């Protein structure tokens, strides 16, 4: 029987000494806890969530490396992130928009280059589902997005829908991005230049993100981020019947025009994975 492992990351704050701000958010820790509960209910072995000051670059990379050392063909890794997203200048020429997307971890930013490199260590045939509730998260795992249908786009951008615009978003303020980039530029440049532009990997990676690369994700007005809350509502404790593709479509339909969750697949890109029942081991 296949093995299912899950890793859940949620940061309500970041290290002020590293970023020049604590970047307070209300709900990412709740998001991580709820996704861990969902994973456990569906048979995954969930690691204790990495929350706020425990969600360091070392802890996150070690957790993914540990999973990679364990999983074999047919197994699945569920990786969820909730917190700030950001962008830094691309130093190795592998981004069309000249910006690398990042997860803002407690001590420093985790570049999409790094995440892509970690995914490249997974064995042939491992399935990876990434759920990223952060700003600029459309292609945080670095590949081309699957095209949305015209109907999906029209419904996603229907300005007549009665959505309330939340006040707090999950993007690192520009001043904090600049502060952190100037502080750690040498490190980030080293990481970018050490990562192959397109490292070969054999895992089948599916990302559903909170928004497009050029959008921001809402921290929500209840106990979860807007994307996570919509996903949980759609999943409805397992009552949802469909595939990852239809789950994404339903989430898009229920989101406001200013935040359009993305779906893309990288690596083996099998239709079988995309069309599985969500959270199936």
mmCIF file of C-alpha atoms in Angstrom:
data_model
loop_
_atom_site.group_PDB
_atom_site.id
_atom_site.type_symbol
_atom_site.label_atom_id
_atom_site.label_comp_id
_atom_site.label_asym_id
_atom_site.label_seq_id
_atom_site.Cartn_x
_atom_site.Cartn_y
_atom_site.Cartn_z
ATOM 1 C CA UNK A 1 0.000 0.000 0.000
ATOM 2 C CA UNK A 2 1.356 3.482 -0.851
ATOM 3 C CA UNK A 3 2.607 5.746 1.919
ATOM 4 C CA UNK A 4 1.326 9.276 2.442
ATOM 5 C CA UNK A 5 3.421 11.841 4.320
ATOM 6 C CA UNK A 6 2.525 15.467 4.924
ATOM 7 C CA UNK A 7 4.391 18.632 5.955
ATOM 8 C CA UNK A 8 2.538 21.755 7.063
ATOM 9 C CA UNK A 9 4.046 25.227 7.426
ATOM 10 C CA UNK A 10 2.312 28.301 8.866
ATOM 11 C CA UNK A 11 3.820 31.621 9.938
ATOM 12 C CA UNK A 12 1.906 34.316 11.795
ATOM 13 C CA UNK A 13 5.114 36.322 12.265
ATOM 14 C CA UNK A 14 8.659 36.529 10.914
ATOM 15 C CA UNK A 15 11.963 37.488 12.544
ATOM 16 C CA UNK A 16 12.086 41.270 12.808
ATOM 17 C CA UNK A 17 15.895 41.234 12.961
ATOM 18 C CA UNK A 18 16.001 39.591 9.534
ATOM 19 C CA UNK A 19 13.216 41.509 7.795
ATOM 20 C CA UNK A 20 12.814 44.792 9.652
ATOM 21 C CA UNK A 21 9.203 43.848 10.470
ATOM 22 C CA UNK A 22 7.330 41.071 12.239
ATOM 23 C CA UNK A 23 4.878 40.971 9.311
ATOM 24 C CA UNK A 24 1.994 39.984 11.575
ATOM 25 C CA UNK A 25 -0.725 37.798 10.077
ATOM 26 C CA UNK A 26 -3.738 36.321 11.851
ATOM 27 C CA UNK A 27 -4.416 32.932 10.317
ATOM 28 C CA UNK A 28 -1.482 30.957 8.808
ATOM 29 C CA UNK A 29 -0.965 28.833 11.938
ATOM 30 C CA UNK A 30 -4.659 27.922 11.823
ATOM 31 C CA UNK A 31 -4.277 27.023 8.150
ATOM 32 C CA UNK A 32 -1.370 24.686 8.887
ATOM 33 C CA UNK A 33 -3.205 23.028 11.776
ATOM 34 C CA UNK A 34 -6.375 22.508 9.745
ATOM 35 C CA UNK A 35 -4.479 21.065 6.786
ATOM 36 C CA UNK A 36 -2.644 18.686 9.142
ATOM 37 C CA UNK A 37 -6.023 17.548 10.491
ATOM 38 C CA UNK A 38 -7.332 17.055 6.948
ATOM 39 C CA UNK A 39 -4.231 15.064 6.024
ATOM 40 C CA UNK A 40 -4.464 12.833 9.110
ATOM 41 C CA UNK A 41 -8.174 12.206 8.491
ATOM 42 C CA UNK A 42 -7.281 10.946 5.027
ATOM 43 C CA UNK A 43 -4.576 8.542 6.119
ATOM 44 C CA UNK A 44 -1.454 10.682 5.802
ATOM 45 C CA UNK A 45 1.229 10.608 8.448
ATOM 46 C CA UNK A 46 1.495 14.296 9.284
ATOM 47 C CA UNK A 47 4.639 15.775 10.781
ATOM 48 C CA UNK A 48 4.031 18.235 13.632
ATOM 49 C CA UNK A 49 3.257 21.542 11.879
ATOM 50 C CA UNK A 50 6.166 23.960 11.551
ATOM 51 C CA UNK A 51 4.718 27.139 13.045
ATOM 52 C CA UNK A 52 6.159 30.668 13.053
ATOM 53 C CA UNK A 53 9.618 30.659 14.706
ATOM 54 C CA UNK A 54 9.926 26.891 14.131
ATOM 55 C CA UNK A 55 9.401 27.394 10.402
ATOM 56 C CA UNK A 56 13.028 28.179 9.578
ATOM 57 C CA UNK A 57 14.746 27.500 6.273
ATOM 58 C CA UNK A 58 16.716 24.679 7.888
ATOM 59 C CA UNK A 59 13.647 23.045 9.435
ATOM 60 C CA UNK A 60 11.640 23.206 6.214
ATOM 61 C CA UNK A 61 14.414 21.928 3.964
ATOM 62 C CA UNK A 62 15.256 19.144 6.419
ATOM 63 C CA UNK A 63 11.607 18.067 6.571
ATOM 64 C CA UNK A 64 11.404 17.821 2.780
ATOM 65 C CA UNK A 65 14.754 16.009 2.597
ATOM 66 C CA UNK A 66 13.581 13.534 5.237
ATOM 67 C CA UNK A 67 10.423 12.826 3.261
ATOM 68 C CA UNK A 68 12.452 12.444 0.068
ATOM 69 C CA UNK A 69 14.663 9.846 1.752
ATOM 70 C CA UNK A 70 11.607 7.788 2.707
ATOM 71 C CA UNK A 71 9.145 7.978 -0.187
ATOM 72 C CA UNK A 72 9.287 5.596 -3.142
ATOM 73 C CA UNK A 73 7.348 5.210 -6.390
ATOM 74 C CA UNK A 74 3.600 5.393 -5.834
ATOM 75 C CA UNK A 75 3.878 7.238 -2.509
ATOM 76 C CA UNK A 76 2.595 10.778 -2.004
ATOM 77 C CA UNK A 77 3.833 13.895 -0.207
ATOM 78 C CA UNK A 78 1.398 16.643 0.788
ATOM 79 C CA UNK A 79 3.205 19.949 1.371
ATOM 80 C CA UNK A 80 1.234 22.988 2.544
ATOM 81 C CA UNK A 81 2.428 26.538 3.174
ATOM 82 C CA UNK A 82 0.589 29.500 4.665
ATOM 83 C CA UNK A 83 2.285 32.835 5.181
ATOM 84 C CA UNK A 84 3.828 35.723 3.325
ATOM 85 C CA UNK A 85 4.968 35.358 -0.253
ATOM 86 C CA UNK A 86 7.476 37.641 -1.937
ATOM 87 C CA UNK A 87 9.668 38.067 -4.993
ATOM 88 C CA UNK A 88 13.370 38.783 -5.403
ATOM 89 C CA UNK A 89 15.398 39.589 -8.531
ATOM 90 C CA UNK A 90 16.258 36.513 -10.585
ATOM 91 C CA UNK A 91 20.039 36.066 -10.773
ATOM 92 C CA UNK A 92 20.288 33.037 -13.054
ATOM 93 C CA UNK A 93 17.993 34.005 -15.924
ATOM 94 C CA UNK A 94 15.423 31.243 -15.494
ATOM 95 C CA UNK A 95 12.364 33.439 -14.881
ATOM 96 C CA UNK A 96 10.441 35.125 -17.707
ATOM 97 C CA UNK A 97 9.425 37.974 -15.400
ATOM 98 C CA UNK A 98 12.980 38.287 -13.975
ATOM 99 C CA UNK A 99 11.616 37.567 -10.482
ATOM 100 C CA UNK A 100 11.963 34.496 -8.277
ATOM 101 C CA UNK A 101 8.921 33.745 -6.145
ATOM 102 C CA UNK A 102 9.572 32.907 -2.488
ATOM 103 C CA UNK A 103 8.058 31.554 0.690
ATOM 104 C CA UNK A 104 8.906 33.953 3.531
ATOM 105 C CA UNK A 105 10.151 31.665 6.274
ATOM 106 C CA UNK A 106 10.989 32.839 9.783
ATOM 107 C CA UNK A 107 14.691 33.484 9.205
ATOM 108 C CA UNK A 108 14.904 33.988 5.443
ATOM 109 C CA UNK A 109 13.095 33.523 2.167
ATOM 110 C CA UNK A 110 12.961 30.081 0.550
ATOM 111 C CA UNK A 111 13.384 30.592 -3.194
ATOM 112 C CA UNK A 112 11.364 28.731 -5.776
ATOM 113 C CA UNK A 113 14.762 27.612 -7.132
ATOM 114 C CA UNK A 114 15.427 25.858 -3.813
ATOM 115 C CA UNK A 115 12.016 24.244 -3.647
ATOM 116 C CA UNK A 116 12.423 23.010 -7.214
ATOM 117 C CA UNK A 117 15.829 21.571 -6.308
ATOM 118 C CA UNK A 118 14.378 19.759 -3.295
ATOM 119 C CA UNK A 119 11.596 18.284 -5.414
ATOM 120 C CA UNK A 120 14.260 16.994 -7.797
ATOM 121 C CA UNK A 121 15.536 14.671 -5.043
ATOM 122 C CA UNK A 122 12.264 12.740 -4.851
ATOM 123 C CA UNK A 123 12.162 9.271 -6.351
ATOM 124 C CA UNK A 124 10.682 8.409 -9.721
ATOM 125 C CA UNK A 125 6.917 8.050 -9.468
ATOM 126 C CA UNK A 126 6.394 9.890 -6.172
ATOM 127 C CA UNK A 127 3.354 12.171 -6.238
ATOM 128 C CA UNK A 128 3.644 15.615 -4.618
ATOM 129 C CA UNK A 129 0.685 17.872 -3.865
ATOM 130 C CA UNK A 130 1.614 21.452 -2.886
ATOM 131 C CA UNK A 131 -0.977 23.855 -1.487
ATOM 132 C CA UNK A 132 0.448 27.373 -1.151
ATOM 133 C CA UNK A 133 -1.683 30.061 0.509
ATOM 134 C CA UNK A 134 0.624 33.008 -0.048
ATOM 135 C CA UNK A 135 1.045 35.981 -2.358
ATOM 136 C CA UNK A 136 2.815 35.581 -5.722
ATOM 137 C CA UNK A 137 2.353 31.818 -5.372
ATOM 138 C CA UNK A 138 1.099 30.946 -8.837
ATOM 139 C CA UNK A 139 4.292 29.190 -9.923
ATOM 140 C CA UNK A 140 6.218 28.933 -6.672
ATOM 141 C CA UNK A 141 7.418 25.476 -7.734
ATOM 142 C CA UNK A 142 8.648 26.893 -11.069
ATOM 143 C CA UNK A 143 6.958 25.643 -14.191
ATOM 144 C CA UNK A 144 4.340 26.721 -16.712
ATOM 145 C CA UNK A 145 0.768 27.037 -15.424
ATOM 146 C CA UNK A 146 -2.055 24.979 -16.853
ATOM 147 C CA UNK A 147 -4.401 27.224 -18.822
ATOM 148 C CA UNK A 148 -7.707 28.118 -17.244
ATOM 149 C CA UNK A 149 -10.740 27.789 -19.486
ATOM 150 C CA UNK A 150 -12.550 30.903 -20.668
ATOM 151 C CA UNK A 151 -15.492 30.012 -18.430
ATOM 152 C CA UNK A 152 -13.233 29.696 -15.386
ATOM 153 C CA UNK A 153 -11.646 33.057 -16.057
ATOM 154 C CA UNK A 154 -15.000 34.769 -16.597
ATOM 155 C CA UNK A 155 -16.385 33.347 -13.371
ATOM 156 C CA UNK A 156 -13.221 34.128 -11.427
ATOM 157 C CA UNK A 157 -13.280 37.753 -12.532
ATOM 158 C CA UNK A 158 -17.022 38.322 -12.142
ATOM 159 C CA UNK A 159 -17.044 41.691 -10.399
ATOM 160 C CA UNK A 160 -20.757 41.358 -9.653
ATOM 161 C CA UNK A 161 -20.060 38.692 -7.046
ATOM 162 C CA UNK A 162 -20.613 40.099 -3.525
ATOM 163 C CA UNK A 163 -17.134 39.523 -2.094
ATOM 164 C CA UNK A 164 -15.817 41.786 0.618
ATOM 165 C CA UNK A 165 -12.229 42.925 0.034
ATOM 166 C CA UNK A 166 -10.194 41.952 3.126
ATOM 167 C CA UNK A 167 -7.753 44.432 4.624
ATOM 168 C CA UNK A 168 -4.729 42.188 5.219
ATOM 169 C CA UNK A 169 -2.822 40.408 2.471
ATOM 170 C CA UNK A 170 -0.041 37.845 2.573
ATOM 171 C CA UNK A 171 2.675 39.751 0.793
ATOM 172 C CA UNK A 172 5.834 40.974 2.451
ATOM 173 C CA UNK A 173 5.823 44.797 2.384
ATOM 174 C CA UNK A 174 8.162 46.289 -0.215
ATOM 175 C CA UNK A 175 10.366 47.919 2.416
ATOM 176 C CA UNK A 176 10.780 44.591 4.222
ATOM 177 C CA UNK A 177 11.544 42.777 0.965
ATOM 178 C CA UNK A 178 14.223 45.350 0.173
ATOM 179 C CA UNK A 179 15.650 45.210 3.703
ATOM 180 C CA UNK A 180 15.894 41.428 3.646
ATOM 181 C CA UNK A 181 17.220 41.256 0.090
ATOM 182 C CA UNK A 182 19.965 43.773 0.821
ATOM 183 C CA UNK A 183 20.896 41.879 3.979
ATOM 184 C CA UNK A 184 20.971 38.417 2.383
ATOM 185 C CA UNK A 185 21.605 39.219 -1.297
ATOM 186 C CA UNK A 186 24.874 37.313 -1.408
ATOM 187 C CA UNK A 187 23.226 34.188 0.007
ATOM 188 C CA UNK A 188 20.266 34.376 -2.370
ATOM 189 C CA UNK A 189 22.529 34.909 -5.370
ATOM 190 C CA UNK A 190 24.640 31.903 -4.378
ATOM 191 C CA UNK A 191 21.503 29.769 -4.126
ATOM 192 C CA UNK A 192 20.207 30.946 -7.490
ATOM 193 C CA UNK A 193 23.482 30.341 -9.289
ATOM 194 C CA UNK A 194 23.948 26.924 -7.655
ATOM 195 C CA UNK A 195 20.532 25.709 -8.820
ATOM 196 C CA UNK A 196 20.257 24.413 -12.405
ATOM 197 C CA UNK A 197 17.761 26.380 -14.475
ATOM 198 C CA UNK A 198 15.716 23.242 -15.142
ATOM 199 C CA UNK A 199 16.896 20.391 -12.894
ATOM 200 C CA UNK A 200 15.535 17.071 -14.075
ATOM 201 C CA UNK A 201 13.193 15.343 -11.660
ATOM 202 C CA UNK A 202 10.958 12.325 -11.864
ATOM 203 C CA UNK A 203 8.323 13.095 -9.218
ATOM 204 C CA UNK A 204 4.838 14.112 -10.329
ATOM 205 C CA UNK A 205 4.200 17.538 -8.768
ATOM 206 C CA UNK A 206 0.800 19.218 -8.634
ATOM 207 C CA UNK A 207 0.467 22.736 -7.202
ATOM 208 C CA UNK A 208 -2.749 24.493 -6.281
ATOM 209 C CA UNK A 209 -1.832 27.996 -5.164
ATOM 210 C CA UNK A 210 -3.758 30.800 -3.525
ATOM 211 C CA UNK A 211 -3.299 33.225 -6.408
ATOM 212 C CA UNK A 212 -1.416 34.019 -9.598
ATOM 213 C CA UNK A 213 2.195 35.266 -9.546
ATOM 214 C CA UNK A 214 1.016 38.849 -10.101
ATOM 215 C CA UNK A 215 -1.694 38.715 -7.416
ATOM 216 C CA UNK A 216 -1.898 38.808 -3.645
ATOM 217 C CA UNK A 217 -3.580 36.361 -1.260
ATOM 218 C CA UNK A 218 -5.955 37.508 1.456
ATOM 219 C CA UNK A 219 -5.296 36.567 5.074
ATOM 220 C CA UNK A 220 -9.048 36.081 5.372
ATOM 221 C CA UNK A 221 -11.730 37.543 7.585
ATOM 222 C CA UNK A 222 -12.448 34.415 9.656
ATOM 223 C CA UNK A 223 -9.970 31.908 11.087
ATOM 224 C CA UNK A 224 -8.218 30.969 7.846
ATOM 225 C CA UNK A 225 -6.698 32.513 4.775
ATOM 226 C CA UNK A 226 -9.268 33.117 2.048
ATOM 227 C CA UNK A 227 -7.832 30.388 -0.196
ATOM 228 C CA UNK A 228 -7.533 27.832 2.621
ATOM 229 C CA UNK A 229 -11.047 28.598 3.875
ATOM 230 C CA UNK A 230 -12.476 28.225 0.381
ATOM 231 C CA UNK A 231 -10.605 24.940 -0.083
ATOM 232 C CA UNK A 232 -11.894 23.609 3.244
ATOM 233 C CA UNK A 233 -15.444 24.699 2.408
ATOM 234 C CA UNK A 234 -15.215 23.040 -0.988
ATOM 235 C CA UNK A 235 -13.723 19.849 0.442
ATOM 236 C CA UNK A 236 -16.523 19.815 3.037
ATOM 237 C CA UNK A 237 -14.955 17.147 5.252
ATOM 238 C CA UNK A 238 -14.691 14.756 2.311
ATOM 239 C CA UNK A 239 -18.166 15.242 0.908
ATOM 240 C CA UNK A 240 -16.634 16.742 -2.264
ATOM 241 C CA UNK A 241 -16.662 14.281 -5.138
ATOM 242 C CA UNK A 242 -14.372 14.962 -8.051
ATOM 243 C CA UNK A 243 -10.724 15.318 -9.042
ATOM 244 C CA UNK A 244 -7.917 17.749 -8.272
ATOM 245 C CA UNK A 245 -8.824 19.511 -11.507
ATOM 246 C CA UNK A 246 -12.483 19.911 -10.549
ATOM 247 C CA UNK A 247 -11.559 20.832 -6.967
ATOM 248 C CA UNK A 248 -9.453 23.670 -8.335
ATOM 249 C CA UNK A 249 -12.241 24.709 -10.707
ATOM 250 C CA UNK A 250 -14.764 24.898 -7.868
ATOM 251 C CA UNK A 251 -12.357 26.874 -5.653
ATOM 252 C CA UNK A 252 -11.762 29.366 -8.496
ATOM 253 C CA UNK A 253 -15.510 29.771 -8.982
ATOM 254 C CA UNK A 254 -15.967 30.636 -5.291
ATOM 255 C CA UNK A 255 -13.074 33.110 -5.055
ATOM 256 C CA UNK A 256 -13.257 36.881 -5.675
ATOM 257 C CA UNK A 257 -12.104 38.446 -8.927
ATOM 258 C CA UNK A 258 -8.917 39.833 -7.368
ATOM 259 C CA UNK A 259 -7.565 36.419 -6.287
ATOM 260 C CA UNK A 260 -7.483 33.548 -8.783
ATOM 261 C CA UNK A 261 -5.983 30.277 -7.522
ATOM 262 C CA UNK A 262 -3.624 28.625 -9.974
ATOM 263 C CA UNK A 263 -3.196 24.977 -10.937
ATOM 264 C CA UNK A 264 -0.085 23.605 -12.558
ATOM 265 C CA UNK A 265 1.774 20.362 -12.837
ATOM 266 C CA UNK A 266 5.476 19.644 -13.232
ATOM 267 C CA UNK A 267 7.771 16.645 -13.436
ATOM 268 C CA UNK A 268 6.025 13.535 -14.744
ATOM 269 C CA UNK A 269 2.774 15.505 -15.200
ATOM 270 C CA UNK A 270 0.532 12.456 -15.401
ATOM 271 C CA UNK A 271 -3.138 12.969 -16.141
ATOM 272 C CA UNK A 272 -3.850 10.139 -13.708
ATOM 273 C CA UNK A 273 -2.590 12.202 -10.756
ATOM 274 C CA UNK A 274 -4.442 15.346 -11.799
ATOM 275 C CA UNK A 275 -7.638 13.315 -12.140
ATOM 276 C CA UNK A 276 -7.402 11.453 -8.847
ATOM 277 C CA UNK A 277 -9.832 11.996 -6.019
ATOM 278 C CA UNK A 278 -8.218 14.693 -3.840
ATOM 279 C CA UNK A 279 -6.082 13.597 -0.875
ATOM 280 C CA UNK A 280 -6.050 9.977 -2.048
ATOM 281 C CA UNK A 281 -3.066 7.951 -0.901
#
